[in-house]
Every structure is written in structure tokens, then in C-alpha cells.
């Protein structure tokens, strides 16, 4: 489809942008996700015990993203084709990146769960209501430690080293300025050992990743023992 008017706001999903279908954004909703609360009540005690942050961060369920678009098309038969095309485009994939123009530099890991289309015959338009089920946080497209100056955000980003040369032993401190802990991919030129918060992790040569080794929110001081180079690749996640 091609349309003569300029449409900028929308999203990109499965290789296509909403503007390619002449979809004009009318509203967008991206509320914060629901927390996974862990609470306990004790008889004869005021209030509750809240164990939700016992691991140092809050945990959330998936969030819902919803959009309402208008698609103007006077021809009735063409509107029916447009409806089929839109439903098949959006409902076919599973969880894949959703790039929302509202949040440049980030993406949501999302799956389309609903496409409701109303045919407004008098106005010659389709009203398209789209909903996604998404991972709670939006994820940075660029890894931490990137040196692309034009993409640096002074309010959200931090400049830091993520690759180090180790000769015997080295103290490093990685900063996670996101809203949740993240698991980095570690690339080491030789087997190494990391000591972090009194726990020792064995890092093999090459590329590795383990859920047991996480970077908590804020500072992550650690000691790296070994010889060679080690690199940490991770992506900031924000609400």
C-alpha cells in the first residue's frame, strides 16, 4: 500500500512499519506492568509483611501495550483487503522485537494478542485497535559501553568500559543503570575467574552466559583473575 500523506508516529514490527499501511496513530497506552507481589499477613499485626524485594529488586508480570489507528480508504473492497493484510501481518509472529516510535533507541519483546477492526463506512476508514503482550521492560538497542556519541542520553546513559585486559588480577566495577538486573554475555580470551559478592564464578574461554551471574541495579564491583582480555556485553532495561 502507498499513501500520499506523511505519517510518522507508530511502530515497526516483523520488518514493517505501520506507516507503510497508512495507519495514523490516534492513541497509545503503555501502563506500567503489574508487580508480582509476595506478601504475608500475621494475625493481630497491623499491615503486612512484603517480601517482594527480598532479592533487591521488584519483579513484574508482562505488560500490555495497546494502540488505536485510523486507516482512510474510500473503496469498500479495498478496506476489506486492508483488514485481512493487517491481521495477518500482526498476528503471525510470536514474541519478537516491537520498535515503538515513542521510545527511540529501545524495543519491546512482544507478541500481538488482538487486532480489532471497525469499518466506519460513512467516513471511509478503518479503526484499528491493536494489543500486545510484552516483556515488562523496554530494552536498549545499543549495548552498554557503546561509543556512539550522537546516541548518548545524558539522563539515562552512563559512559563506562566493558572490556578489560587482565594480567593476573584486576578490580573492575560495572554499572547497571537500568531498572532491573541483567545477565551479561562474557567473552574471554582464556579461562578466568570472577569473584563477586563473595561468590566465585568460573568463566570459560570464548563466549558464555549464565543466569547465575547477574548484574544488579547500580554498581557491581568484582575481581577478575586470569590473563588475557574479558568483555561484558549487556543491554540496559527500563520501565
PDB file of C-alpha atoms in Angstrom:
ATOM      1  CA  UNK A   1       0.000   0.000   0.000  1.00  0.00           C
ATOM      2  CA  UNK A   2       1.147   3.568  -0.590  1.00  0.00           C
ATOM      3  CA  UNK A   3      -0.373   6.769   0.760  1.00  0.00           C
ATOM      4  CA  UNK A   4       0.198  10.395  -0.271  1.00  0.00           C
ATOM      5  CA  UNK A   5       0.231  11.891   3.235  1.00  0.00           C
ATOM      6  CA  UNK A   6       3.094  11.826   5.746  1.00  0.00           C
ATOM      7  CA  UNK A   7       2.656   9.557   8.780  1.00  0.00           C
ATOM      8  CA  UNK A   8       5.481   9.436  11.308  1.00  0.00           C
ATOM      9  CA  UNK A   9       4.284   8.071  14.667  1.00  0.00           C
ATOM     10  CA  UNK A  10       3.630   4.355  15.016  1.00  0.00           C
ATOM     11  CA  UNK A  11       5.658   1.177  15.422  1.00  0.00           C
ATOM     12  CA  UNK A  12       7.772  -1.287  13.483  1.00  0.00           C
ATOM     13  CA  UNK A  13       7.017  -4.997  13.850  1.00  0.00           C
ATOM     14  CA  UNK A  14       8.171  -8.044  11.894  1.00  0.00           C
ATOM     15  CA  UNK A  15      10.031  -5.915   9.356  1.00  0.00           C
ATOM     16  CA  UNK A  16       7.177  -3.492   8.553  1.00  0.00           C
ATOM     17  CA  UNK A  17       6.165  -0.089   9.887  1.00  0.00           C
ATOM     18  CA  UNK A  18       2.573   0.995  10.464  1.00  0.00           C
ATOM     19  CA  UNK A  19       3.087   3.974   8.144  1.00  0.00           C
ATOM     20  CA  UNK A  20       3.526   1.521   5.251  1.00  0.00           C
ATOM     21  CA  UNK A  21      -0.158   0.657   5.700  1.00  0.00           C
ATOM     22  CA  UNK A  22      -1.326   4.251   6.040  1.00  0.00           C
ATOM     23  CA  UNK A  23      -2.034   3.754   9.762  1.00  0.00           C
ATOM     24  CA  UNK A  24      -2.450   7.084  11.553  1.00  0.00           C
ATOM     25  CA  UNK A  25      -1.934   6.774  15.317  1.00  0.00           C
ATOM     26  CA  UNK A  26      -4.821   8.102  17.423  1.00  0.00           C
ATOM     27  CA  UNK A  27      -3.866   6.835  20.878  1.00  0.00           C
ATOM     28  CA  UNK A  28      -1.248   4.744  22.647  1.00  0.00           C
ATOM     29  CA  UNK A  29      -1.349   3.077  26.060  1.00  0.00           C
ATOM     30  CA  UNK A  30       1.682   1.581  27.808  1.00  0.00           C
ATOM     31  CA  UNK A  31       0.882   1.358  31.537  1.00  0.00           C
ATOM     32  CA  UNK A  32       3.454   0.058  33.984  1.00  0.00           C
ATOM     33  CA  UNK A  33       3.275  -3.713  34.478  1.00  0.00           C
ATOM     34  CA  UNK A  34       1.648  -5.400  37.441  1.00  0.00           C
ATOM     35  CA  UNK A  35       4.070  -6.322  40.209  1.00  0.00           C
ATOM     36  CA  UNK A  36       4.491  -9.924  41.346  1.00  0.00           C
ATOM     37  CA  UNK A  37       3.709  -9.191  44.996  1.00  0.00           C
ATOM     38  CA  UNK A  38       4.725 -11.653  47.681  1.00  0.00           C
ATOM     39  CA  UNK A  39       3.062 -10.693  50.941  1.00  0.00           C
ATOM     40  CA  UNK A  40       2.132 -12.379  54.182  1.00  0.00           C
ATOM     41  CA  UNK A  41      -0.374 -11.394  56.845  1.00  0.00           C
ATOM     42  CA  UNK A  42       0.189 -12.182  60.503  1.00  0.00           C
ATOM     43  CA  UNK A  43      -2.769 -12.381  62.922  1.00  0.00           C
ATOM     44  CA  UNK A  44      -3.011  -9.488  65.374  1.00  0.00           C
ATOM     45  CA  UNK A  45      -0.435  -7.451  63.402  1.00  0.00           C
ATOM     46  CA  UNK A  46      -1.140  -4.193  61.624  1.00  0.00           C
ATOM     47  CA  UNK A  47      -0.463  -4.290  57.897  1.00  0.00           C
ATOM     48  CA  UNK A  48       1.505  -6.987  56.074  1.00  0.00           C
ATOM     49  CA  UNK A  49       4.996  -8.285  55.500  1.00  0.00           C
ATOM     50  CA  UNK A  50       6.127  -7.583  51.936  1.00  0.00           C
ATOM     51  CA  UNK A  51       8.798  -9.949  50.598  1.00  0.00           C
ATOM     52  CA  UNK A  52       8.559  -8.679  47.011  1.00  0.00           C
ATOM     53  CA  UNK A  53      12.006  -7.050  47.063  1.00  0.00           C
ATOM     54  CA  UNK A  54      13.860  -9.688  49.101  1.00  0.00           C
ATOM     55  CA  UNK A  55      16.335 -10.162  46.206  1.00  0.00           C
ATOM     56  CA  UNK A  56      16.984  -6.438  45.893  1.00  0.00           C
ATOM     57  CA  UNK A  57      14.595  -5.554  43.064  1.00  0.00           C
ATOM     58  CA  UNK A  58      10.920  -5.644  42.178  1.00  0.00           C
ATOM     59  CA  UNK A  59       9.563  -8.278  39.812  1.00  0.00           C
ATOM     60  CA  UNK A  60       6.747  -7.793  37.303  1.00  0.00           C
ATOM     61  CA  UNK A  61       4.359  -9.671  35.077  1.00  0.00           C
ATOM     62  CA  UNK A  62       4.230  -8.932  31.352  1.00  0.00           C
ATOM     63  CA  UNK A  63       2.704  -5.617  30.388  1.00  0.00           C
ATOM     64  CA  UNK A  64       0.027  -4.721  27.842  1.00  0.00           C
ATOM     65  CA  UNK A  65       0.722  -2.259  25.038  1.00  0.00           C
ATOM     66  CA  UNK A  66      -2.241  -1.004  23.052  1.00  0.00           C
ATOM     67  CA  UNK A  67      -2.651   1.288  20.052  1.00  0.00           C
ATOM     68  CA  UNK A  68      -5.563   2.741  18.122  1.00  0.00           C
ATOM     69  CA  UNK A  69      -5.047   3.714  14.474  1.00  0.00           C
ATOM     70  CA  UNK A  70      -7.144   5.077  11.644  1.00  0.00           C
ATOM     71  CA  UNK A  71      -6.719   3.901   8.067  1.00  0.00           C
ATOM     72  CA  UNK A  72      -8.541   6.005   5.458  1.00  0.00           C
ATOM     73  CA  UNK A  73      -9.688   4.176   2.351  1.00  0.00           C
ATOM     74  CA  UNK A  74     -12.854   5.159   0.439  1.00  0.00           C
ATOM     75  CA  UNK A  75     -13.146   1.932  -1.515  1.00  0.00           C
ATOM     76  CA  UNK A  76     -15.093  -0.711   0.428  1.00  0.00           C
ATOM     77  CA  UNK A  77     -13.425  -3.714  -1.210  1.00  0.00           C
ATOM     78  CA  UNK A  78     -10.007  -2.197  -0.579  1.00  0.00           C
ATOM     79  CA  UNK A  79     -10.839  -1.779   3.119  1.00  0.00           C
ATOM     80  CA  UNK A  80     -11.686  -5.483   3.365  1.00  0.00           C
ATOM     81  CA  UNK A  81      -8.326  -6.381   1.848  1.00  0.00           C
ATOM     82  CA  UNK A  82      -6.560  -3.964   4.197  1.00  0.00           C
ATOM     83  CA  UNK A  83      -8.230  -5.617   7.173  1.00  0.00           C
ATOM     84  CA  UNK A  84      -7.009  -9.068   6.153  1.00  0.00           C
ATOM     85  CA  UNK A  85      -3.495  -7.812   5.453  1.00  0.00           C
ATOM     86  CA  UNK A  86      -3.210  -6.096   8.839  1.00  0.00           C
ATOM     87  CA  UNK A  87      -4.470  -9.082  10.817  1.00  0.00           C
ATOM     88  CA  UNK A  88      -2.109 -11.486   9.073  1.00  0.00           C
ATOM     89  CA  UNK A  89       0.877  -9.160   9.481  1.00  0.00           C
ATOM     90  CA  UNK A  90       0.385  -8.609  13.199  1.00  0.00           C
ATOM     91  CA  UNK A  91      -0.947 -11.968  14.387  1.00  0.00           C
ATOM     92  CA  UNK A  92       1.528 -14.250  12.599  1.00  0.00           C
ATOM     93  CA  UNK A  93       4.731 -13.878  14.712  1.00  0.00           C
ATOM     94  CA  UNK A  94       5.311 -14.883  18.311  1.00  0.00           C
ATOM     95  CA  UNK A  95       7.417 -12.787  20.693  1.00  0.00           C
ATOM     96  CA  UNK A  96       9.720 -10.600  18.594  1.00  0.00           C
ATOM     97  CA  UNK A  97      11.061  -7.023  18.873  1.00  0.00           C
ATOM     98  CA  UNK A  98       8.481  -4.224  18.669  1.00  0.00           C
ATOM     99  CA  UNK A  99      10.042  -0.835  17.888  1.00  0.00           C
ATOM    100  CA  UNK A 100       7.773   1.940  19.119  1.00  0.00           C
ATOM    101  CA  UNK A 101       8.498   5.423  17.734  1.00  0.00           C
ATOM    102  CA  UNK A 102       7.543   6.775  21.156  1.00  0.00           C
ATOM    103  CA  UNK A 103      10.729   5.230  22.614  1.00  0.00           C
ATOM    104  CA  UNK A 104      13.604   5.682  20.147  1.00  0.00           C
ATOM    105  CA  UNK A 105      16.662   3.620  20.970  1.00  0.00           C
ATOM    106  CA  UNK A 106      14.664   0.858  22.655  1.00  0.00           C
ATOM    107  CA  UNK A 107      12.421  -2.055  21.771  1.00  0.00           C
ATOM    108  CA  UNK A 108       9.817  -4.232  23.463  1.00  0.00           C
ATOM    109  CA  UNK A 109       9.856  -8.020  23.221  1.00  0.00           C
ATOM    110  CA  UNK A 110       6.200  -8.503  22.350  1.00  0.00           C
ATOM    111  CA  UNK A 111       3.512 -10.664  20.768  1.00  0.00           C
ATOM    112  CA  UNK A 112       0.356  -9.288  19.198  1.00  0.00           C
ATOM    113  CA  UNK A 113      -2.637 -10.708  21.073  1.00  0.00           C
ATOM    114  CA  UNK A 114      -5.535  -8.877  19.456  1.00  0.00           C
ATOM    115  CA  UNK A 115      -6.421  -6.933  16.315  1.00  0.00           C
ATOM    116  CA  UNK A 116      -9.928  -5.454  16.412  1.00  0.00           C
ATOM    117  CA  UNK A 117     -11.014  -3.567  13.303  1.00  0.00           C
ATOM    118  CA  UNK A 118     -14.146  -1.456  12.912  1.00  0.00           C
ATOM    119  CA  UNK A 119     -15.247  -0.424   9.442  1.00  0.00           C
ATOM    120  CA  UNK A 120     -16.575   3.135   9.543  1.00  0.00           C
ATOM    121  CA  UNK A 121     -18.372   3.034   6.191  1.00  0.00           C
ATOM    122  CA  UNK A 122     -19.620   6.627   6.286  1.00  0.00           C
ATOM    123  CA  UNK A 123     -16.185   8.090   6.908  1.00  0.00           C
ATOM    124  CA  UNK A 124     -14.422   5.650   4.586  1.00  0.00           C
ATOM    125  CA  UNK A 125     -11.980   4.467   7.193  1.00  0.00           C
ATOM    126  CA  UNK A 126     -10.935   1.555   9.372  1.00  0.00           C
ATOM    127  CA  UNK A 127     -10.451   1.967  13.125  1.00  0.00           C
ATOM    128  CA  UNK A 128      -7.724  -0.487  14.123  1.00  0.00           C
ATOM    129  CA  UNK A 129      -7.275  -1.428  17.786  1.00  0.00           C
ATOM    130  CA  UNK A 130      -4.069  -3.428  18.367  1.00  0.00           C
ATOM    131  CA  UNK A 131      -2.904  -5.030  21.637  1.00  0.00           C
ATOM    132  CA  UNK A 132       0.444  -6.627  22.523  1.00  0.00           C
ATOM    133  CA  UNK A 133       1.605  -8.747  25.411  1.00  0.00           C
ATOM    134  CA  UNK A 134       5.137  -7.582  26.194  1.00  0.00           C
ATOM    135  CA  UNK A 135       8.095  -8.249  28.467  1.00  0.00           C
ATOM    136  CA  UNK A 136       7.873  -5.788  31.416  1.00  0.00           C
ATOM    137  CA  UNK A 137      10.825  -3.622  30.370  1.00  0.00           C
ATOM    138  CA  UNK A 138      11.901  -1.936  27.169  1.00  0.00           C
ATOM    139  CA  UNK A 139      15.388  -2.997  26.115  1.00  0.00           C
ATOM    140  CA  UNK A 140      18.147  -0.776  24.749  1.00  0.00           C
ATOM    141  CA  UNK A 141      19.071  -1.436  21.131  1.00  0.00           C
ATOM    142  CA  UNK A 142      22.704  -0.483  21.790  1.00  0.00           C
ATOM    143  CA  UNK A 143      24.847  -2.334  24.353  1.00  0.00           C
ATOM    144  CA  UNK A 144      26.253  -0.618  27.415  1.00  0.00           C
ATOM    145  CA  UNK A 145      29.657   0.922  26.841  1.00  0.00           C
ATOM    146  CA  UNK A 146      28.962   1.879  23.225  1.00  0.00           C
ATOM    147  CA  UNK A 147      30.848   4.921  21.994  1.00  0.00           C
ATOM    148  CA  UNK A 148      28.271   6.322  19.582  1.00  0.00           C
ATOM    149  CA  UNK A 149      28.234   9.909  20.823  1.00  0.00           C
ATOM    150  CA  UNK A 150      25.136  11.013  18.886  1.00  0.00           C
ATOM    151  CA  UNK A 151      23.107   8.286  20.625  1.00  0.00           C
ATOM    152  CA  UNK A 152      24.254   9.151  24.165  1.00  0.00           C
ATOM    153  CA  UNK A 153      21.498  10.309  26.538  1.00  0.00           C
ATOM    154  CA  UNK A 154      22.842  12.340  29.479  1.00  0.00           C
ATOM    155  CA  UNK A 155      19.835  11.496  31.655  1.00  0.00           C
ATOM    156  CA  UNK A 156      19.627   7.745  31.003  1.00  0.00           C
ATOM    157  CA  UNK A 157      23.079   6.576  29.877  1.00  0.00           C
ATOM    158  CA  UNK A 158      26.467   6.224  31.541  1.00  0.00           C
ATOM    159  CA  UNK A 159      29.884   6.140  29.905  1.00  0.00           C
ATOM    160  CA  UNK A 160      31.869   3.103  31.050  1.00  0.00           C
ATOM    161  CA  UNK A 161      34.417   0.494  29.995  1.00  0.00           C
ATOM    162  CA  UNK A 162      33.095  -3.005  29.385  1.00  0.00           C
ATOM    163  CA  UNK A 163      36.281  -4.620  28.017  1.00  0.00           C
ATOM    164  CA  UNK A 164      39.415  -5.099  30.103  1.00  0.00           C
ATOM    165  CA  UNK A 165      42.900  -6.533  29.872  1.00  0.00           C
ATOM    166  CA  UNK A 166      43.746  -8.709  32.883  1.00  0.00           C
ATOM    167  CA  UNK A 167      47.291  -9.590  33.935  1.00  0.00           C
ATOM    168  CA  UNK A 168      46.938 -11.794  36.991  1.00  0.00           C
ATOM    169  CA  UNK A 169      44.187  -9.897  38.813  1.00  0.00           C
ATOM    170  CA  UNK A 170      42.107  -6.764  38.238  1.00  0.00           C
ATOM    171  CA  UNK A 171      39.393  -4.930  40.137  1.00  0.00           C
ATOM    172  CA  UNK A 172      36.535  -3.667  37.948  1.00  0.00           C
ATOM    173  CA  UNK A 173      33.141  -2.113  38.583  1.00  0.00           C
ATOM    174  CA  UNK A 174      30.319  -2.446  36.061  1.00  0.00           C
ATOM    175  CA  UNK A 175      27.362  -0.080  36.291  1.00  0.00           C
ATOM    176  CA  UNK A 176      23.837  -1.245  35.535  1.00  0.00           C
ATOM    177  CA  UNK A 177      21.794   1.953  35.223  1.00  0.00           C
ATOM    178  CA  UNK A 178      18.655   0.080  34.175  1.00  0.00           C
ATOM    179  CA  UNK A 179      15.559  -0.760  36.201  1.00  0.00           C
ATOM    180  CA  UNK A 180      16.262  -4.472  36.697  1.00  0.00           C
ATOM    181  CA  UNK A 181      19.182  -6.868  36.962  1.00  0.00           C
ATOM    182  CA  UNK A 182      20.603  -8.202  33.685  1.00  0.00           C
ATOM    183  CA  UNK A 183      22.626 -11.211  32.586  1.00  0.00           C
ATOM    184  CA  UNK A 184      25.700 -10.212  30.551  1.00  0.00           C
ATOM    185  CA  UNK A 185      27.358 -12.204  27.818  1.00  0.00           C
ATOM    186  CA  UNK A 186      31.007 -12.662  28.783  1.00  0.00           C
ATOM    187  CA  UNK A 187      33.705 -13.048  26.134  1.00  0.00           C
ATOM    188  CA  UNK A 188      37.096 -14.114  27.471  1.00  0.00           C
ATOM    189  CA  UNK A 189      40.290 -14.814  25.560  1.00  0.00           C
ATOM    190  CA  UNK A 190      41.229 -17.508  28.123  1.00  0.00           C
ATOM    191  CA  UNK A 191      39.606 -19.160  31.162  1.00  0.00           C
ATOM    192  CA  UNK A 192      39.180 -16.686  34.012  1.00  0.00           C
ATOM    193  CA  UNK A 193      37.702 -16.417  37.479  1.00  0.00           C
ATOM    194  CA  UNK A 194      35.352 -13.708  38.723  1.00  0.00           C
ATOM    195  CA  UNK A 195      34.763 -13.039  42.416  1.00  0.00           C
ATOM    196  CA  UNK A 196      31.612 -11.008  43.005  1.00  0.00           C
ATOM    197  CA  UNK A 197      29.901 -10.542  46.384  1.00  0.00           C
ATOM    198  CA  UNK A 198      31.841 -13.447  47.949  1.00  0.00           C
ATOM    199  CA  UNK A 199      30.806 -15.824  45.149  1.00  0.00           C
ATOM    200  CA  UNK A 200      33.323 -17.250  42.694  1.00  0.00           C
ATOM    201  CA  UNK A 201      32.364 -17.801  39.065  1.00  0.00           C
ATOM    202  CA  UNK A 202      34.439 -19.769  36.581  1.00  0.00           C
ATOM    203  CA  UNK A 203      34.452 -18.169  33.116  1.00  0.00           C
ATOM    204  CA  UNK A 204      35.455 -20.389  30.171  1.00  0.00           C
ATOM    205  CA  UNK A 205      37.392 -19.238  27.152  1.00  0.00           C
ATOM    206  CA  UNK A 206      35.178 -17.838  24.418  1.00  0.00           C
ATOM    207  CA  UNK A 207      31.605 -16.585  24.772  1.00  0.00           C
ATOM    208  CA  UNK A 208      29.427 -17.633  27.708  1.00  0.00           C
ATOM    209  CA  UNK A 209      26.311 -16.598  29.591  1.00  0.00           C
ATOM    210  CA  UNK A 210      24.771 -17.847  32.843  1.00  0.00           C
ATOM    211  CA  UNK A 211      21.645 -16.851  34.761  1.00  0.00           C
ATOM    212  CA  UNK A 212      23.694 -17.361  37.932  1.00  0.00           C
ATOM    213  CA  UNK A 213      25.851 -14.341  37.083  1.00  0.00           C
ATOM    214  CA  UNK A 214      23.715 -11.220  37.090  1.00  0.00           C
ATOM    215  CA  UNK A 215      24.499  -7.523  37.241  1.00  0.00           C
ATOM    216  CA  UNK A 216      22.306  -5.971  39.910  1.00  0.00           C
ATOM    217  CA  UNK A 217      20.916  -2.449  39.656  1.00  0.00           C
ATOM    218  CA  UNK A 218      23.675   0.079  40.342  1.00  0.00           C
ATOM    219  CA  UNK A 219      27.323  -0.728  40.995  1.00  0.00           C
ATOM    220  CA  UNK A 220      28.774  -4.225  40.532  1.00  0.00           C
ATOM    221  CA  UNK A 221      32.335  -4.326  41.898  1.00  0.00           C
ATOM    222  CA  UNK A 222      34.210  -7.562  41.220  1.00  0.00           C
ATOM    223  CA  UNK A 223      37.662  -9.082  40.977  1.00  0.00           C
ATOM    224  CA  UNK A 224      38.759 -10.785  37.763  1.00  0.00           C
ATOM    225  CA  UNK A 225      41.611 -13.290  37.994  1.00  0.00           C
ATOM    226  CA  UNK A 226      43.410 -14.597  34.896  1.00  0.00           C
ATOM    227  CA  UNK A 227      45.394 -13.453  31.908  1.00  0.00           C
ATOM    228  CA  UNK A 228      44.017 -12.006  28.710  1.00  0.00           C
ATOM    229  CA  UNK A 229      41.018  -9.891  27.755  1.00  0.00           C
ATOM    230  CA  UNK A 230      37.473 -10.058  29.057  1.00  0.00           C
ATOM    231  CA  UNK A 231      34.400  -8.254  27.724  1.00  0.00           C
ATOM    232  CA  UNK A 232      30.912  -7.878  29.188  1.00  0.00           C
ATOM    233  CA  UNK A 233      28.036  -7.322  26.754  1.00  0.00           C
ATOM    234  CA  UNK A 234      24.723  -6.278  28.272  1.00  0.00           C
ATOM    235  CA  UNK A 235      21.748  -4.080  27.462  1.00  0.00           C
ATOM    236  CA  UNK A 236      20.000  -1.620  29.724  1.00  0.00           C
ATOM    237  CA  UNK A 237      16.323  -2.345  30.500  1.00  0.00           C
ATOM    238  CA  UNK A 238      13.993   0.473  31.540  1.00  0.00           C
ATOM    239  CA  UNK A 239      10.387   0.782  32.571  1.00  0.00           C
TER     240      UNK A 239
END
